Amino acid sequence: MPDRPSPLVAATGVVLDTGGRVLVLTPSRAADPQLPGGTVEETETPEEGLARVLKEELDLALPAGRLLAVDSRSPGAAGVPGRSLVVHVHLVGPVPPQQADAISLPAGSLTRAHWLPPDEACAALPAPVAPRLRAALAALHTGSFAHLVDGVPHPGSPAGLDPARRVALEHSGALDPASHRASRPKAVTAASVLFTDPDGRVLLVQPAYGRSDRWNLPGGGIDSDLGEIPRAAARREVHEELGLDLAPGRLLAVNWSHKAGRPARIRFLYDGGVLDAPALARIRLDESELLQWRAVAPADLRGLVKPALRRQITACLTALATGTGPLELHAGRP
């Protein structure tokens, strides 16, 4: 269709199972593996087109999730003379194990479906597709978006840009202010409050989502996009979660944690003071967020709280006992 003036639009799915593996397909008429997806029909959105292809090709009745990347390819790079190609890459899943095992392949179009770890999937896919998957996974892990041109991250892409290339672009002055802001690494910020009871036990809360076997301190994310500061976020979260409107005390510590390929996480930890029996009796949990609360002796934190948070709590208790701080912590270690 080289005579049509509009770009050819396609939609691709990064289909994940609950173990984080990527669905890769082997077509019957091509040597190279591919990701699920196809071209979008005239009356469809990319989301609708991808959902249709997943149903037709794999009998997967799943919606297209959030947009991870867009790749704009020129006619030569796309291999379609006279026609540019715009590919929308969407997250699909995670697919539950029973549904992942039940994928069926209609006769003729596909010969095999593989669930591969991300690195193996990138290695198996051909050159036009592998960089697209790598950038989409980077966008997934950072909660961001990848802007690609001919498979290469744009200099201002919020995700997928190689860190070394980003530094080189910054040092050469090649980035405009908007691209500089978009491509800079991002951090997730939170505020927590350390409450104790008259016996020195720490107040913990059990989340109603995620891993409910891991207990947390009261607190949550800082709404920095609304101009919220850490101390205000700590007070708001305690009020929302526990029904207690209490001004946080002094800052005990700031913790920095980082995992490769993910945004850094910064937590501000405040002293909530000692809650006596009447104050504890006034606790009213937000049932949409929390299952229950309990007061735990510091010696009993192991097994309830993940190690990094346990180290943060221990450091804050030491700061309280010695009148020191605020502490600078890295993964809970001073």
mmCIF file of C-alpha atoms in Angstrom:
data_model
loop_
_atom_site.group_PDB
_atom_site.id
_atom_site.type_symbol
_atom_site.label_atom_id
_atom_site.label_comp_id
_atom_site.label_asym_id
_atom_site.label_seq_id
_atom_site.Cartn_x
_atom_site.Cartn_y
_atom_site.Cartn_z
ATOM 1 C CA MET A 1 0.000 0.000 0.000
ATOM 2 C CA PRO A 2 2.801 2.502 -0.835
ATOM 3 C CA ASP A 3 0.462 4.908 -2.629
ATOM 4 C CA ARG A 4 -1.561 5.791 0.469
ATOM 5 C CA PRO A 5 -0.352 9.017 2.101
ATOM 6 C CA SER A 6 -1.060 8.130 5.719
ATOM 7 C CA PRO A 7 1.332 6.115 7.880
ATOM 8 C CA LEU A 8 0.743 2.438 8.430
ATOM 9 C CA VAL A 9 -0.265 1.947 12.087
ATOM 10 C CA ALA A 10 0.468 -1.232 14.016
ATOM 11 C CA ALA A 11 -0.059 -2.319 17.601
ATOM 12 C CA THR A 12 2.247 -4.681 19.464
ATOM 13 C CA GLY A 13 1.718 -6.342 22.821
ATOM 14 C CA VAL A 14 4.333 -6.987 25.481
ATOM 15 C CA VAL A 15 2.387 -9.909 26.940
ATOM 16 C CA LEU A 16 3.707 -10.961 30.342
ATOM 17 C CA ASP A 17 2.869 -13.886 32.588
ATOM 18 C CA THR A 18 2.833 -13.629 36.374
ATOM 19 C CA GLY A 19 6.521 -14.575 36.462
ATOM 20 C CA GLY A 20 7.525 -11.638 34.242
ATOM 21 C CA ARG A 21 8.214 -13.774 31.160
ATOM 22 C CA VAL A 22 7.492 -12.362 27.698
ATOM 23 C CA LEU A 23 5.314 -14.089 25.109
ATOM 24 C CA VAL A 24 7.242 -14.587 21.839
ATOM 25 C CA LEU A 25 5.647 -16.150 18.768
ATOM 26 C CA THR A 26 7.158 -18.147 15.906
ATOM 27 C CA PRO A 27 5.307 -17.467 12.638
ATOM 28 C CA SER A 28 4.830 -20.264 10.125
ATOM 29 C CA ARG A 29 5.865 -18.131 7.143
ATOM 30 C CA ALA A 30 8.862 -16.290 8.586
ATOM 31 C CA ALA A 31 12.168 -17.306 10.090
ATOM 32 C CA ASP A 32 12.253 -14.681 12.826
ATOM 33 C CA PRO A 33 10.193 -14.764 16.025
ATOM 34 C CA GLN A 34 7.878 -11.862 16.727
ATOM 35 C CA LEU A 35 5.784 -10.227 19.417
ATOM 36 C CA PRO A 36 1.984 -10.518 19.272
ATOM 37 C CA GLY A 37 0.267 -7.812 17.277
ATOM 38 C CA GLY A 38 -0.501 -6.560 13.814
ATOM 39 C CA THR A 39 -1.763 -3.662 11.743
ATOM 40 C CA VAL A 40 -4.675 -1.544 12.883
ATOM 41 C CA GLU A 41 -7.778 -1.423 10.701
ATOM 42 C CA GLU A 42 -9.234 1.888 9.554
ATOM 43 C CA THR A 43 -11.995 2.114 12.165
ATOM 44 C CA GLU A 44 -9.911 0.835 15.114
ATOM 45 C CA THR A 45 -7.792 2.457 17.755
ATOM 46 C CA PRO A 46 -4.439 0.757 18.384
ATOM 47 C CA GLU A 47 -5.871 -0.653 21.635
ATOM 48 C CA GLU A 48 -8.842 -2.152 19.809
ATOM 49 C CA GLY A 49 -6.646 -3.522 17.045
ATOM 50 C CA LEU A 50 -4.298 -5.234 19.469
ATOM 51 C CA ALA A 51 -7.171 -6.760 21.452
ATOM 52 C CA ARG A 52 -8.647 -8.095 18.193
ATOM 53 C CA VAL A 53 -5.366 -9.667 17.088
ATOM 54 C CA LEU A 54 -4.809 -11.288 20.483
ATOM 55 C CA LYS A 55 -8.253 -12.857 20.293
ATOM 56 C CA GLU A 56 -7.939 -13.961 16.671
ATOM 57 C CA GLU A 57 -4.394 -15.321 16.839
ATOM 58 C CA LEU A 58 -4.114 -16.607 20.413
ATOM 59 C CA ASP A 59 -7.688 -16.796 21.701
ATOM 60 C CA LEU A 60 -6.641 -14.359 24.450
ATOM 61 C CA ALA A 61 -9.522 -12.123 25.512
ATOM 62 C CA LEU A 62 -7.347 -9.442 27.121
ATOM 63 C CA PRO A 63 -7.429 -5.659 26.807
ATOM 64 C CA ALA A 64 -4.410 -3.638 25.766
ATOM 65 C CA GLY A 65 -2.889 -2.097 28.885
ATOM 66 C CA ARG A 66 -0.959 1.113 29.239
ATOM 67 C CA LEU A 67 1.107 2.483 26.384
ATOM 68 C CA LEU A 68 4.792 1.682 26.900
ATOM 69 C CA ALA A 69 6.363 2.947 23.671
ATOM 70 C CA VAL A 70 5.766 4.417 20.243
ATOM 71 C CA ASP A 71 8.209 3.686 17.419
ATOM 72 C CA SER A 72 8.056 5.856 14.280
ATOM 73 C CA ARG A 73 9.886 4.223 11.375
ATOM 74 C CA SER A 74 10.706 5.791 8.036
ATOM 75 C CA PRO A 75 9.767 3.921 4.831
ATOM 76 C CA GLY A 76 13.264 2.551 4.308
ATOM 77 C CA ALA A 77 13.673 1.407 7.889
ATOM 78 C CA ALA A 78 10.190 -0.107 7.956
ATOM 79 C CA GLY A 79 10.818 -2.066 4.780
ATOM 80 C CA VAL A 80 7.616 -0.669 3.238
ATOM 81 C CA PRO A 81 8.448 1.558 0.235
ATOM 82 C CA GLY A 82 6.639 4.878 0.289
ATOM 83 C CA ARG A 83 4.979 4.243 3.627
ATOM 84 C CA SER A 84 6.062 5.168 7.145
ATOM 85 C CA LEU A 85 5.160 2.922 10.068
ATOM 86 C CA VAL A 86 3.960 3.924 13.540
ATOM 87 C CA VAL A 87 3.993 1.131 16.115
ATOM 88 C CA HIS A 88 2.193 1.436 19.459
ATOM 89 C CA VAL A 89 3.576 -0.944 22.095
ATOM 90 C CA HIS A 90 1.184 -1.812 24.925
ATOM 91 C CA LEU A 91 1.501 -3.824 28.096
ATOM 92 C CA VAL A 92 -0.798 -6.852 28.236
ATOM 93 C CA GLY A 93 -1.277 -8.897 31.389
ATOM 94 C CA PRO A 94 0.114 -10.302 33.532
ATOM 95 C CA VAL A 95 -1.617 -13.417 32.237
ATOM 96 C CA PRO A 96 -2.612 -15.886 34.987
ATOM 97 C CA PRO A 97 -0.903 -19.318 34.775
ATOM 98 C CA GLN A 98 -4.025 -21.222 33.729
ATOM 99 C CA GLN A 99 -4.748 -18.776 30.917
ATOM 100 C CA ALA A 100 -1.098 -18.691 29.840
ATOM 101 C CA ASP A 101 -1.026 -22.484 29.561
ATOM 102 C CA ALA A 102 -4.254 -22.507 27.554
ATOM 103 C CA ILE A 103 -3.035 -20.347 24.655
ATOM 104 C CA SER A 104 -4.109 -21.937 21.390
ATOM 105 C CA LEU A 105 -2.539 -21.304 17.991
ATOM 106 C CA PRO A 106 -4.834 -21.384 14.935
ATOM 107 C CA ALA A 107 -3.510 -23.596 12.179
ATOM 108 C CA GLY A 108 -1.459 -21.872 9.523
ATOM 109 C CA SER A 109 -0.385 -18.504 10.955
ATOM 110 C CA LEU A 110 1.752 -19.451 13.963
ATOM 111 C CA THR A 111 3.692 -22.550 14.899
ATOM 112 C CA ARG A 112 4.757 -21.947 18.494
ATOM 113 C CA ALA A 113 4.296 -19.664 21.508
ATOM 114 C CA HIS A 114 7.260 -19.270 23.894
ATOM 115 C CA TRP A 115 7.289 -17.715 27.367
ATOM 116 C CA LEU A 116 10.822 -16.368 27.677
ATOM 117 C CA PRO A 117 12.673 -14.354 30.344
ATOM 118 C CA PRO A 118 13.072 -10.752 29.150
ATOM 119 C CA ASP A 119 16.780 -11.073 28.287
ATOM 120 C CA GLU A 120 16.154 -14.247 26.281
ATOM 121 C CA ALA A 121 13.200 -12.655 24.513
ATOM 122 C CA CYS A 122 15.319 -9.677 23.447
ATOM 123 C CA ALA A 123 18.059 -12.020 22.223
ATOM 124 C CA ALA A 124 15.587 -14.121 20.226
ATOM 125 C CA LEU A 125 13.820 -11.273 18.439
ATOM 126 C CA PRO A 126 15.138 -9.706 15.201
ATOM 127 C CA ALA A 127 16.838 -6.338 15.096
ATOM 128 C CA PRO A 128 13.766 -4.193 14.333
ATOM 129 C CA VAL A 129 11.799 -5.670 17.244
ATOM 130 C CA ALA A 130 14.336 -6.360 20.004
ATOM 131 C CA PRO A 131 15.221 -2.676 20.648
ATOM 132 C CA ARG A 132 11.507 -1.905 20.787
ATOM 133 C CA LEU A 133 10.981 -4.575 23.454
ATOM 134 C CA ARG A 134 14.012 -3.411 25.477
ATOM 135 C CA ALA A 135 12.745 0.173 25.477
ATOM 136 C CA ALA A 136 9.203 -0.928 26.369
ATOM 137 C CA LEU A 137 10.478 -2.999 29.304
ATOM 138 C CA ALA A 138 12.546 -0.041 30.498
ATOM 139 C CA ALA A 139 9.388 2.087 30.366
ATOM 140 C CA LEU A 140 7.488 -0.597 32.285
ATOM 141 C CA HIS A 141 10.093 -0.817 35.062
ATOM 142 C CA THR A 142 10.440 2.942 35.463
ATOM 143 C CA GLY A 143 6.730 3.707 35.168
ATOM 144 C CA SER A 144 7.496 5.862 32.153
ATOM 145 C CA PHE A 145 7.232 5.943 28.346
ATOM 146 C CA ALA A 146 9.676 5.351 25.480
ATOM 147 C CA HIS A 147 9.739 7.498 22.347
ATOM 148 C CA LEU A 148 11.563 5.692 19.513
ATOM 149 C CA VAL A 149 12.527 6.749 16.013
ATOM 150 C CA ASP A 150 13.545 3.885 13.718
ATOM 151 C CA GLY A 151 13.915 1.706 16.802
ATOM 152 C CA VAL A 152 16.316 4.077 18.571
ATOM 153 C CA PRO A 153 15.232 6.042 21.661
ATOM 154 C CA HIS A 154 14.782 9.726 20.855
ATOM 155 C CA PRO A 155 17.271 11.954 22.754
ATOM 156 C CA GLY A 156 14.397 13.257 24.883
ATOM 157 C CA SER A 157 12.775 9.871 25.470
ATOM 158 C CA PRO A 158 11.677 9.502 29.121
ATOM 159 C CA ALA A 159 12.634 5.795 29.050
ATOM 160 C CA GLY A 160 14.866 3.473 27.059
ATOM 161 C CA LEU A 161 17.692 5.964 26.533
ATOM 162 C CA ASP A 162 21.050 4.406 27.395
ATOM 163 C CA PRO A 163 22.409 6.172 30.514
ATOM 164 C CA ALA A 164 25.833 6.669 28.923
ATOM 165 C CA ARG A 165 24.250 8.264 25.863
ATOM 166 C CA ARG A 166 22.103 10.495 28.064
ATOM 167 C CA VAL A 167 25.173 11.739 29.940
ATOM 168 C CA ALA A 168 26.991 12.383 26.659
ATOM 169 C CA LEU A 169 24.028 14.354 25.292
ATOM 170 C CA GLU A 170 23.796 16.406 28.490
ATOM 171 C CA HIS A 171 27.510 17.203 28.536
ATOM 172 C CA SER A 172 27.490 18.216 24.878
ATOM 173 C CA GLY A 173 24.537 20.562 25.410
ATOM 174 C CA ALA A 174 22.515 18.712 22.777
ATOM 175 C CA LEU A 175 19.319 18.489 24.841
ATOM 176 C CA ASP A 176 16.761 21.267 24.927
ATOM 177 C CA PRO A 177 15.279 22.015 28.389
ATOM 178 C CA ALA A 178 12.143 19.925 27.810
ATOM 179 C CA SER A 179 14.138 16.910 26.581
ATOM 180 C CA HIS A 180 16.559 17.298 29.469
ATOM 181 C CA ARG A 181 13.721 17.152 32.011
ATOM 182 C CA ALA A 182 12.082 14.211 30.252
ATOM 183 C CA SER A 183 15.239 12.097 30.057
ATOM 184 C CA ARG A 184 16.554 12.742 33.583
ATOM 185 C CA PRO A 185 16.268 9.795 36.024
ATOM 186 C CA LYS A 186 13.162 9.895 38.204
ATOM 187 C CA ALA A 187 12.670 9.003 41.878
ATOM 188 C CA VAL A 188 9.606 7.810 43.813
ATOM 189 C CA THR A 189 9.105 9.597 47.122
ATOM 190 C CA ALA A 190 7.196 8.495 50.221
ATOM 191 C CA ALA A 191 6.695 9.570 53.827
ATOM 192 C CA SER A 192 6.259 7.228 56.812
ATOM 193 C CA VAL A 193 5.606 7.751 60.505
ATOM 194 C CA LEU A 194 7.098 5.751 63.370
ATOM 195 C CA PHE A 195 4.602 5.394 66.219
ATOM 196 C CA THR A 196 5.359 3.511 69.430
ATOM 197 C CA ASP A 197 3.152 2.488 72.335
ATOM 198 C CA PRO A 198 4.006 3.000 76.045
ATOM 199 C CA ASP A 199 5.866 -0.343 76.027
ATOM 200 C CA GLY A 200 8.130 0.696 73.144
ATOM 201 C CA ARG A 201 6.414 -1.467 70.566
ATOM 202 C CA VAL A 202 6.224 -0.232 66.954
ATOM 203 C CA LEU A 203 2.875 0.325 65.226
ATOM 204 C CA LEU A 204 2.687 -1.661 61.977
ATOM 205 C CA VAL A 205 -0.078 -1.892 59.393
ATOM 206 C CA GLN A 206 -0.954 -4.767 57.052
ATOM 207 C CA PRO A 207 -1.690 -3.695 53.448
ATOM 208 C CA ALA A 208 -4.808 -4.878 51.662
ATOM 209 C CA TYR A 209 -2.950 -5.018 48.330
ATOM 210 C CA GLY A 210 0.371 -6.362 47.094
ATOM 211 C CA ARG A 211 2.161 -8.664 49.502
ATOM 212 C CA SER A 212 -0.103 -8.730 52.538
ATOM 213 C CA ASP A 213 2.438 -10.874 54.438
ATOM 214 C CA ARG A 214 4.750 -7.856 54.609
ATOM 215 C CA TRP A 215 3.801 -5.268 57.232
ATOM 216 C CA ASN A 216 4.585 -1.574 56.822
ATOM 217 C CA LEU A 217 4.810 1.637 58.752
ATOM 218 C CA PRO A 218 1.841 3.988 58.330
ATOM 219 C CA GLY A 219 2.446 6.309 55.401
ATOM 220 C CA GLY A 220 2.536 6.401 51.631
ATOM 221 C CA GLY A 221 3.441 8.299 48.508
ATOM 222 C CA ILE A 222 4.008 12.039 48.410
ATOM 223 C CA ASP A 223 1.713 13.848 45.958
ATOM 224 C CA SER A 224 4.515 16.071 44.716
ATOM 225 C CA ASP A 225 2.614 16.821 41.511
ATOM 226 C CA LEU A 226 0.062 18.606 43.722
ATOM 227 C CA GLY A 227 2.766 20.547 45.553
ATOM 228 C CA GLU A 228 2.616 18.340 48.650
ATOM 229 C CA ILE A 229 5.704 18.314 50.885
ATOM 230 C CA PRO A 230 6.893 15.213 52.805
ATOM 231 C CA ARG A 231 5.664 16.345 56.221
ATOM 232 C CA ALA A 232 2.184 17.141 54.895
ATOM 233 C CA ALA A 233 2.085 13.772 53.107
ATOM 234 C CA ALA A 234 2.948 11.970 56.353
ATOM 235 C CA ARG A 235 0.086 13.679 58.183
ATOM 236 C CA ARG A 236 -2.385 13.066 55.337
ATOM 237 C CA GLU A 237 -1.493 9.373 55.033
ATOM 238 C CA VAL A 238 -1.847 8.762 58.779
ATOM 239 C CA HIS A 239 -5.232 10.472 58.741
ATOM 240 C CA GLU A 240 -6.409 8.488 55.701
ATOM 241 C CA GLU A 241 -5.101 5.127 56.905
ATOM 242 C CA LEU A 242 -5.642 5.281 60.663
ATOM 243 C CA GLY A 243 -8.217 8.036 61.115
ATOM 244 C CA LEU A 244 -5.811 9.947 63.397
ATOM 245 C CA ASP A 245 -5.128 13.609 62.628
ATOM 246 C CA LEU A 246 -1.716 14.035 64.244
ATOM 247 C CA ALA A 247 1.085 16.393 63.273
ATOM 248 C CA PRO A 248 4.329 14.432 62.736
ATOM 249 C CA GLY A 249 7.226 15.096 65.072
ATOM 250 C CA ARG A 250 10.833 15.584 64.040
ATOM 251 C CA LEU A 251 12.409 14.010 60.992
ATOM 252 C CA LEU A 252 14.297 10.898 62.085
ATOM 253 C CA ALA A 253 15.813 9.735 58.798
ATOM 254 C CA VAL A 254 15.817 9.920 55.026
ATOM 255 C CA ASN A 255 16.316 6.586 53.287
ATOM 256 C CA TRP A 256 17.546 6.107 49.727
ATOM 257 C CA SER A 257 17.147 2.761 47.973
ATOM 258 C CA HIS A 258 17.836 1.813 44.392
ATOM 259 C CA LYS A 259 17.494 -1.247 42.194
ATOM 260 C CA ALA A 260 19.059 -1.349 38.725
ATOM 261 C CA GLY A 261 16.597 -0.391 36.003
ATOM 262 C CA ARG A 262 14.064 0.999 38.480
ATOM 263 C CA PRO A 263 13.502 4.500 39.846
ATOM 264 C CA ALA A 264 15.248 5.339 43.088
ATOM 265 C CA ARG A 265 12.966 5.314 46.129
ATOM 266 C CA ILE A 266 13.271 8.016 48.802
ATOM 267 C CA ARG A 267 11.485 7.702 52.144
ATOM 268 C CA PHE A 268 11.154 10.431 54.792
ATOM 269 C CA LEU A 269 10.651 8.904 58.264
ATOM 270 C CA TYR A 270 9.062 11.015 61.006
ATOM 271 C CA ASP A 271 8.607 10.525 64.722
ATOM 272 C CA GLY A 272 4.915 10.028 65.441
ATOM 273 C CA GLY A 273 5.366 9.937 69.191
ATOM 274 C CA VAL A 274 3.905 7.554 71.750
ATOM 275 C CA LEU A 275 0.284 6.471 71.311
ATOM 276 C CA ASP A 276 -1.379 5.686 74.620
ATOM 277 C CA ALA A 277 -4.355 3.324 75.046
ATOM 278 C CA PRO A 278 -7.033 5.985 74.277
ATOM 279 C CA ALA A 279 -5.192 7.043 71.104
ATOM 280 C CA LEU A 280 -4.831 3.440 69.937
ATOM 281 C CA ALA A 281 -8.548 2.928 70.575
ATOM 282 C CA ARG A 282 -9.346 5.806 68.193
ATOM 283 C CA ILE A 283 -7.669 4.049 65.233
ATOM 284 C CA ARG A 284 -10.112 3.511 62.383
ATOM 285 C CA LEU A 285 -8.576 1.702 59.411
ATOM 286 C CA ASP A 286 -9.238 2.538 55.780
ATOM 287 C CA GLU A 287 -10.412 -0.943 54.730
ATOM 288 C CA SER A 288 -9.600 -0.282 51.077
ATOM 289 C CA GLU A 289 -5.916 0.047 52.016
ATOM 290 C CA LEU A 290 -5.321 -1.821 55.275
ATOM 291 C CA LEU A 291 -6.404 -5.140 56.754
ATOM 292 C CA GLN A 292 -5.292 -4.628 60.353
ATOM 293 C CA TRP A 293 -2.747 -2.988 62.650
ATOM 294 C CA ARG A 294 -0.617 -4.299 65.467
ATOM 295 C CA ALA A 295 2.056 -3.142 67.907
ATOM 296 C CA VAL A 296 5.237 -5.210 67.614
ATOM 297 C CA ALA A 297 8.292 -5.368 69.825
ATOM 298 C CA PRO A 298 11.472 -4.413 67.923
ATOM 299 C CA ALA A 299 12.871 -7.903 68.510
ATOM 300 C CA ASP A 300 9.853 -9.403 66.715
ATOM 301 C CA LEU A 301 10.075 -7.361 63.498
ATOM 302 C CA ARG A 302 11.968 -10.086 61.631
ATOM 303 C CA GLY A 303 9.598 -12.104 59.505
ATOM 304 C CA LEU A 304 6.963 -9.367 59.453
ATOM 305 C CA VAL A 305 8.866 -6.500 57.844
ATOM 306 C CA LYS A 306 11.174 -6.739 54.854
ATOM 307 C CA PRO A 307 14.873 -6.409 55.786
ATOM 308 C CA ALA A 308 15.441 -2.927 54.325
ATOM 309 C CA LEU A 309 12.480 -1.451 56.206
ATOM 310 C CA ARG A 310 13.474 -3.309 59.364
ATOM 311 C CA ARG A 311 16.887 -1.644 59.202
ATOM 312 C CA GLN A 312 15.193 1.748 58.755
ATOM 313 C CA ILE A 313 12.997 1.169 61.802
ATOM 314 C CA THR A 314 15.972 0.064 63.890
ATOM 315 C CA ALA A 315 17.960 3.148 62.844
ATOM 316 C CA CYS A 316 15.024 5.422 63.709
ATOM 317 C CA LEU A 317 14.565 3.795 67.124
ATOM 318 C CA THR A 318 18.261 4.389 67.802
ATOM 319 C CA ALA A 319 17.900 8.042 66.762
ATOM 320 C CA LEU A 320 14.943 8.377 69.127
ATOM 321 C CA ALA A 321 16.788 6.769 72.025
ATOM 322 C CA THR A 322 19.966 8.819 71.559
ATOM 323 C CA GLY A 323 18.420 12.103 70.431
ATOM 324 C CA THR A 324 20.411 12.020 67.188
ATOM 325 C CA GLY A 325 19.456 12.469 63.563
ATOM 326 C CA PRO A 326 18.108 13.102 61.071
ATOM 327 C CA LEU A 327 20.000 10.108 59.694
ATOM 328 C CA GLU A 328 21.061 9.579 56.108
ATOM 329 C CA LEU A 329 20.286 5.961 55.232
ATOM 330 C CA HIS A 330 21.005 3.852 52.165
ATOM 331 C CA ALA A 331 18.758 0.755 52.042
ATOM 332 C CA GLY A 332 18.333 1.226 55.805
ATOM 333 C CA ARG A 333 22.060 1.447 56.572
ATOM 334 C CA PRO A 334 23.549 4.678 57.951
#
